Coordinates of C-alpha atoms in Angstrom, one line a residue:
X208 CA -28.4 41.2 -26.8
X209 CA -25.3 42.8 -25.2
X210 CA -23.2 39.8 -26.1
X211 CA -24.5 39.8 -29.7
X212 CA -23.6 43.6 -29.9
X213 CA -20.1 42.9 -28.5
X214 CA -19.6 40.1 -31.0
X215 CA -20.5 42.4 -33.8
X216 CA -18.2 45.1 -32.5
X217 CA -15.2 42.9 -31.5
X218 CA -15.6 40.1 -34.0
X219 CA -15.0 37.3 -31.4
X220 CA -17.6 35.6 -29.3
X221 CA -15.0 34.3 -26.9
X222 CA -13.6 37.8 -26.2
X223 CA -17.2 39.2 -25.9
X224 CA -18.1 36.5 -23.3
X225 CA -14.9 37.3 -21.4
X226 CA -15.9 41.0 -21.2
X227 CA -19.3 40.2 -19.7
X228 CA -18.0 37.4 -17.5
X229 CA -20.0 34.5 -19.0
X230 CA -18.8 31.0 -20.0
X231 CA -19.5 29.6 -23.4
X232 CA -21.6 26.8 -21.8
X233 CA -23.8 29.3 -19.9
X234 CA -24.3 31.4 -23.0
X235 CA -25.2 28.4 -25.1
X236 CA -27.8 27.1 -22.7
X237 CA -29.4 30.5 -22.2
X238 CA -30.0 30.7 -25.9
X239 CA -30.8 27.0 -26.4
X240 CA -32.5 26.0 -23.1
X241 CA -33.1 22.4 -22.4
X242 CA -36.6 21.1 -22.0
X243 CA -37.6 20.9 -18.4
X244 CA -37.9 17.4 -16.9
X245 CA -41.2 16.7 -15.0
X246 CA -39.7 14.3 -12.5
X247 CA -35.9 14.8 -12.5
X248 CA -33.7 12.0 -11.1
X249 CA -30.8 12.9 -9.0
X250 CA -27.3 11.9 -10.1
X251 CA -27.0 9.3 -7.4
X252 CA -30.1 7.5 -8.6
X253 CA -29.5 7.6 -12.4
X254 CA -28.8 4.5 -14.3
X255 CA -25.8 4.5 -16.5
X256 CA -23.8 1.7 -18.3
X257 CA -20.8 1.6 -15.9
X258 CA -22.9 1.5 -12.8
X259 CA -22.7 -1.7 -10.7
X260 CA -26.1 -3.2 -10.3
X261 CA -27.8 -3.7 -7.0
X262 CA -27.1 -7.5 -6.9
X263 CA -23.4 -7.1 -7.3
X264 CA -23.3 -4.2 -4.8
X265 CA -25.0 -6.5 -2.2
X266 CA -22.5 -9.3 -3.0
X267 CA -19.5 -7.0 -2.5
X268 CA -21.1 -5.6 0.7
X269 CA -21.5 -9.1 2.0
X270 CA -17.8 -10.0 1.2
X271 CA -16.6 -6.8 2.8
X272 CA -18.6 -7.3 6.0
X273 CA -17.5 -10.9 6.2
X274 CA -13.9 -9.7 6.0
X275 CA -14.5 -7.1 8.7
X276 CA -15.8 -9.9 10.9
X277 CA -12.5 -11.7 10.4
X278 CA -10.6 -8.5 11.2
X279 CA -9.2 -7.9 7.7
X280 CA -9.2 -4.9 5.4
X281 CA -11.2 -4.2 2.3
X282 CA -8.1 -4.8 0.2
X283 CA -7.6 -8.2 1.8
X284 CA -11.2 -9.2 1.1
X285 CA -11.0 -7.9 -2.5
X286 CA -7.7 -9.8 -3.2
X287 CA -9.0 -13.0 -1.6
X288 CA -12.2 -12.9 -3.7
X289 CA -10.1 -12.3 -6.8
X290 CA -7.8 -15.2 -6.0
X291 CA -11.0 -17.4 -5.7
X292 CA -12.0 -16.3 -9.2
X293 CA -14.7 -13.9 -8.0
X294 CA -14.7 -10.4 -9.7
X295 CA -17.8 -8.3 -9.1
X296 CA -16.2 -4.8 -9.1
X297 CA -13.0 -2.9 -9.2
X298 CA -10.8 -2.4 -6.1
X299 CA -11.9 1.3 -6.0
X300 CA -15.5 0.3 -6.3
X301 CA -15.1 -2.0 -3.2
X302 CA -13.7 0.9 -1.2
X303 CA -16.6 3.2 -2.3
X304 CA -19.1 0.6 -1.4
X305 CA -17.3 0.0 2.0
X306 CA -17.6 3.7 2.7
X307 CA -21.3 3.7 1.9
X308 CA -22.1 0.9 4.3
X309 CA -24.4 2.4 6.9
X310 CA -23.3 0.3 9.9
X311 CA -19.5 0.8 10.2
X312 CA -19.4 -0.7 13.7
X313 CA -17.9 -4.0 12.6
X314 CA -15.1 -2.3 10.6
X315 CA -11.7 -3.1 12.2
X316 CA -10.5 -0.1 14.2
X317 CA -6.9 0.9 14.2
X318 CA -5.4 3.3 16.7
X319 CA -4.3 6.8 15.5
X320 CA -0.7 7.6 15.1
X321 CA 1.4 10.8 15.1
X322 CA 3.9 11.7 12.4
X323 CA 7.1 13.6 13.1
X324 CA 8.9 15.5 10.4
X325 CA 12.6 16.1 10.6
X326 CA 15.6 16.2 8.3
X327 CA 19.4 16.2 8.1
X328 CA 22.1 17.3 5.6
X329 CA 23.7 13.9 5.4
X330 CA 23.5 12.4 1.9
X331 CA 20.5 10.2 1.5
X332 CA 21.2 6.4 1.3
X333 CA 20.2 4.8 -2.1
X334 CA 19.4 1.2 -2.6
X335 CA 18.0 -0.5 -5.7
X336 CA 16.5 -4.1 -5.9
X337 CA 15.5 -5.8 -9.1
X338 CA 15.0 -9.2 -7.6
X339 CA 14.8 -10.9 -4.2
X340 CA 18.1 -11.0 -2.3
X341 CA 19.3 -7.8 -3.9
X342 CA 18.7 -5.8 -0.7
X343 CA 17.5 -6.3 2.8
X344 CA 16.5 -3.7 5.4
X345 CA 16.3 -4.2 9.2
X346 CA 15.2 -2.4 12.3
X347 CA 14.3 -2.9 15.9
X348 CA 11.1 -1.8 17.5
X349 CA 9.7 -1.8 21.1
X350 CA 7.0 -4.2 22.2
X351 CA 5.6 -2.7 25.4
X352 CA 5.9 -4.9 28.5
X353 CA 3.7 -5.0 31.6
X354 CA 5.5 -2.2 33.4
X355 CA 6.0 1.4 32.5
X356 CA 9.3 2.0 30.8
X357 CA 9.9 -1.7 30.2
X358 CA 9.8 -3.0 26.6
X359 CA 10.9 -6.0 24.7
X360 CA 12.9 -5.5 21.5
X361 CA 11.6 -7.0 18.3
X362 CA 14.3 -7.4 15.6
X363 CA 13.1 -7.8 12.0
X364 CA 14.9 -8.2 8.7
X365 CA 13.0 -7.8 5.4
X366 CA 13.8 -8.3 1.7
X367 CA 12.7 -5.0 0.2
X368 CA 11.9 -6.5 -3.2
X369 CA 9.5 -9.1 -2.0
X370 CA 8.7 -7.6 1.4
X371 CA 9.3 -11.1 3.0
X372 CA 10.5 -11.1 6.6
X373 CA 13.6 -13.2 6.3
X374 CA 14.7 -13.1 9.9
X375 CA 13.4 -12.0 13.3
X376 CA 13.8 -12.3 17.0
X377 CA 12.4 -10.8 20.3
X378 CA 14.8 -10.1 23.1
X379 CA 14.9 -8.1 26.4
X380 CA 17.4 -5.6 25.0
X381 CA 19.4 -4.6 21.9
X382 CA 22.6 -6.6 21.7
X383 CA 25.2 -6.5 18.9
X384 CA 26.0 -10.2 19.1
X385 CA 22.3 -11.2 19.0
X386 CA 21.8 -9.2 15.8
X387 CA 24.9 -10.8 14.2
X388 CA 23.6 -14.2 15.2
X389 CA 20.3 -13.5 13.7
X390 CA 21.9 -12.5 10.4
X391 CA 24.2 -15.6 10.4
X392 CA 21.1 -17.8 10.6
X393 CA 19.3 -15.9 7.9
X394 CA 22.3 -16.2 5.6
X395 CA 22.4 -19.9 6.2
X396 CA 18.7 -20.2 5.2
X397 CA 18.2 -17.5 2.6
X398 CA 21.6 -16.9 1.2
X399 CA 23.8 -13.7 1.1
X400 CA 22.1 -10.5 0.0
X401 CA 23.8 -7.8 -2.0
X402 CA 23.1 -5.0 0.5
X403 CA 21.6 -4.5 4.0
X404 CA 20.1 -1.2 5.1
X405 CA 19.3 0.0 8.6
X406 CA 18.7 3.1 10.7
X407 CA 21.5 4.7 12.7
X408 CA 20.9 2.9 16.0
X409 CA 23.8 1.6 18.1
X410 CA 23.2 -2.1 17.2
X411 CA 22.9 -1.3 13.5
X412 CA 26.2 0.6 13.4
X413 CA 28.1 -1.8 15.7
X414 CA 31.4 -3.2 14.7
X415 CA 30.2 -6.8 15.3
X416 CA 27.5 -6.5 12.6
X417 CA 29.7 -4.3 10.3
X418 CA 32.6 -6.8 10.4
X419 CA 30.2 -9.7 9.6
X420 CA 28.9 -7.8 6.5
X421 CA 32.4 -6.8 5.5
X422 CA 33.7 -10.4 5.7
X423 CA 30.8 -11.5 3.4
X424 CA 31.2 -8.6 0.9
X425 CA 27.7 -7.1 1.8
X426 CA 27.2 -3.4 1.2
X427 CA 25.7 -1.7 4.2
X428 CA 23.9 1.7 4.3
X429 CA 22.2 3.7 7.1
X430 CA 19.5 6.2 7.6
X431 CA 20.2 9.9 7.9
X432 CA 19.8 11.0 11.6
X433 CA 16.2 11.8 12.5
X434 CA 14.9 10.8 9.0
X435 CA 12.4 7.9 9.6
X436 CA 11.4 7.5 5.9
X437 CA 15.0 6.4 4.9
X438 CA 13.9 2.9 6.0
X439 CA 10.3 2.8 4.7
X440 CA 9.9 -1.0 4.3
X441 CA 10.9 -2.0 7.8
X442 CA 8.9 0.9 9.3
X443 CA 5.9 -0.1 7.2
X444 CA 6.1 -3.7 8.4
X445 CA 6.2 -2.6 12.0
X446 CA 3.2 -0.3 11.4
X447 CA 1.3 -3.2 9.8
X448 CA 1.9 -5.3 12.9
X449 CA 1.1 -2.7 15.5
X450 CA -2.0 -1.3 13.7
X451 CA -3.6 -4.6 12.8
X452 CA -6.9 -5.3 14.6
X453 CA -6.2 -7.5 17.6
X454 CA -2.7 -6.2 18.3
X455 CA -2.5 -6.5 22.2
X456 CA -0.5 -3.4 22.7
X457 CA 1.2 -4.8 25.8
X458 CA 2.8 -8.2 26.5
X459 CA 2.9 -9.8 29.9
X460 CA 6.0 -11.9 29.2
X461 CA 8.7 -12.1 26.6
X462 CA 7.3 -15.5 25.6
X463 CA 4.0 -13.9 24.8
X464 CA 5.8 -11.2 22.7
X465 CA 7.7 -13.9 20.8
X466 CA 4.5 -15.9 20.2
X467 CA 2.8 -12.9 18.8
X468 CA 5.8 -12.0 16.6
X469 CA 5.9 -15.6 15.2
X470 CA 2.2 -15.5 14.4
X471 CA 2.5 -12.1 12.7
X472 CA 5.5 -13.1 10.6
X473 CA 3.8 -16.3 9.4
X474 CA 0.7 -14.3 8.5
X475 CA 2.7 -11.5 6.9
X476 CA 4.8 -13.7 4.7
X477 CA 2.2 -16.2 3.6
X478 CA -1.3 -14.6 3.8
X479 CA -0.9 -10.8 3.8
X480 CA -2.4 -9.3 0.6
X481 CA 0.3 -6.6 0.4
X482 CA -0.8 -3.4 -1.3
X483 CA 2.9 -2.5 -2.1
X484 CA 3.3 -5.7 -4.2
X485 CA -0.1 -5.7 -6.1
X486 CA -2.0 -7.5 -3.4
X487 CA 0.2 -10.7 -3.6
X488 CA 1.8 -12.2 -0.5
X489 CA 5.6 -11.7 0.2
X490 CA 6.2 -15.4 -0.1
X491 CA 4.6 -15.4 -3.6
X492 CA 6.8 -12.6 -4.8
X493 CA 9.9 -14.0 -3.2
X494 CA 9.6 -17.4 -4.8
X495 CA 8.0 -16.2 -8.1
X496 CA 4.7 -18.1 -7.7
X497 CA 2.9 -14.8 -8.0
X498 CA 3.1 -15.1 -11.7
X499 CA 0.8 -18.2 -11.8
X500 CA -1.7 -16.4 -9.5
X501 CA -1.4 -13.3 -11.7
X502 CA -2.5 -15.4 -14.8
X503 CA -5.5 -16.6 -12.8
X504 CA -6.4 -13.0 -11.7
X505 CA -5.9 -11.8 -15.3
X506 CA -8.3 -14.4 -16.7
X507 CA -10.8 -13.5 -14.0
X508 CA -10.6 -9.8 -14.7
X509 CA -10.8 -10.4 -18.5
X510 CA -14.0 -12.5 -18.0
X511 CA -15.4 -9.7 -15.8
X512 CA -14.6 -7.2 -18.5
X513 CA -16.3 -9.3 -21.2
X514 CA -19.4 -9.6 -19.0
X515 CA -19.6 -5.9 -18.1
X516 CA -17.6 -3.8 -20.6
X517 CA -20.0 -0.9 -19.9
X518 CA -18.4 -0.5 -16.4
X519 CA -15.1 0.5 -17.9
X520 CA -13.8 3.5 -19.9
X521 CA -10.8 1.5 -21.1
X522 CA -9.9 -2.2 -20.9
X523 CA -8.6 -2.9 -17.4
X524 CA -5.1 -4.3 -16.7
X525 CA -4.1 -6.6 -13.9
X526 CA -1.5 -5.0 -11.6
X527 CA 1.8 -6.8 -11.1
X528 CA 4.6 -6.2 -8.5
X529 CA 7.1 -3.5 -9.5
X530 CA 10.2 -4.6 -11.4
X531 CA 12.4 -2.2 -9.5
X532 CA 12.1 -1.4 -5.8
X533 CA 14.3 1.3 -4.2
X534 CA 15.1 3.5 -1.3
X535 CA 15.7 7.1 -2.2
X536 CA 16.1 6.4 -5.9
X537 CA 17.3 9.7 -7.5
X538 CA 15.0 11.4 -9.9
X539 CA 16.2 11.5 -13.5
X540 CA 17.7 14.8 -14.6
X541 CA 15.5 16.9 -17.0
X542 CA 17.7 16.0 -20.0
X543 CA 17.3 12.3 -19.2
X544 CA 13.5 12.6 -19.0
X545 CA 13.5 14.5 -22.4
X546 CA 15.6 11.7 -23.9

């Protein structure tokens, strides 16, 4: 009655409800209560059009667990099934179902990592790639040896557009001439890139490498000091290698380190369902064959949509690799965004 009196006095139901602190929904249902349900069904148990049925959930669970048995991620299993013409749920649904699996013991376990945050006033390097060979990035990481303080050095060069590792080597130390030799071989096989980016380590800034790039007309850029995310693609590749299930963590000999690196590069380039390039492999994006596979995926997704339109709010689209890949791409000015 108070609300009705306030409405009569104020002339506005909205303002009257604000005065008494009630929402319009609460007020409506107090005056128009719903009929009580004898045996209410919880939200989790309710049937609705977009819900994946039990049979499909079991099929997805089986594929996820089979992937876990092989030491691969949910994304990898999802993309592999998609490539095989099997579509029984969205990528997000696969992750929800994976999280609901009671026995998580078979799930590949990756070690935890620590993040450091730092910055510097040096101007941020900017690279833009619209196609393979526009820009490469490279870095060197430690592969722990059998003794404390002893590590092997893994050199790796990546095309940032396709994420393909175009060159690599494992040595006992960082040496300028070895880095230059690695690039010369890569140029002979892959061609000359437009730019090469690296962090600010001694080998990366050496005159030997700089002179090689200058002679070939290659633009070179470097990280700002103590800013690790200036070289995200190479760092991400090393993280993928070191946090994959089965990574040994320590290598008895340099030959063992080289064998593992060779195996990883082969897997990464040809088999890795890379989340940064729409779950295609780097080789497929580098040589353009991803487009044929995209057509197959698109047809599979379209057929799945026609079979179960009730599971979607809007018609789904098949993701494709980005047309532009960059490092520290400047944000457009407000007037550019308005235009």
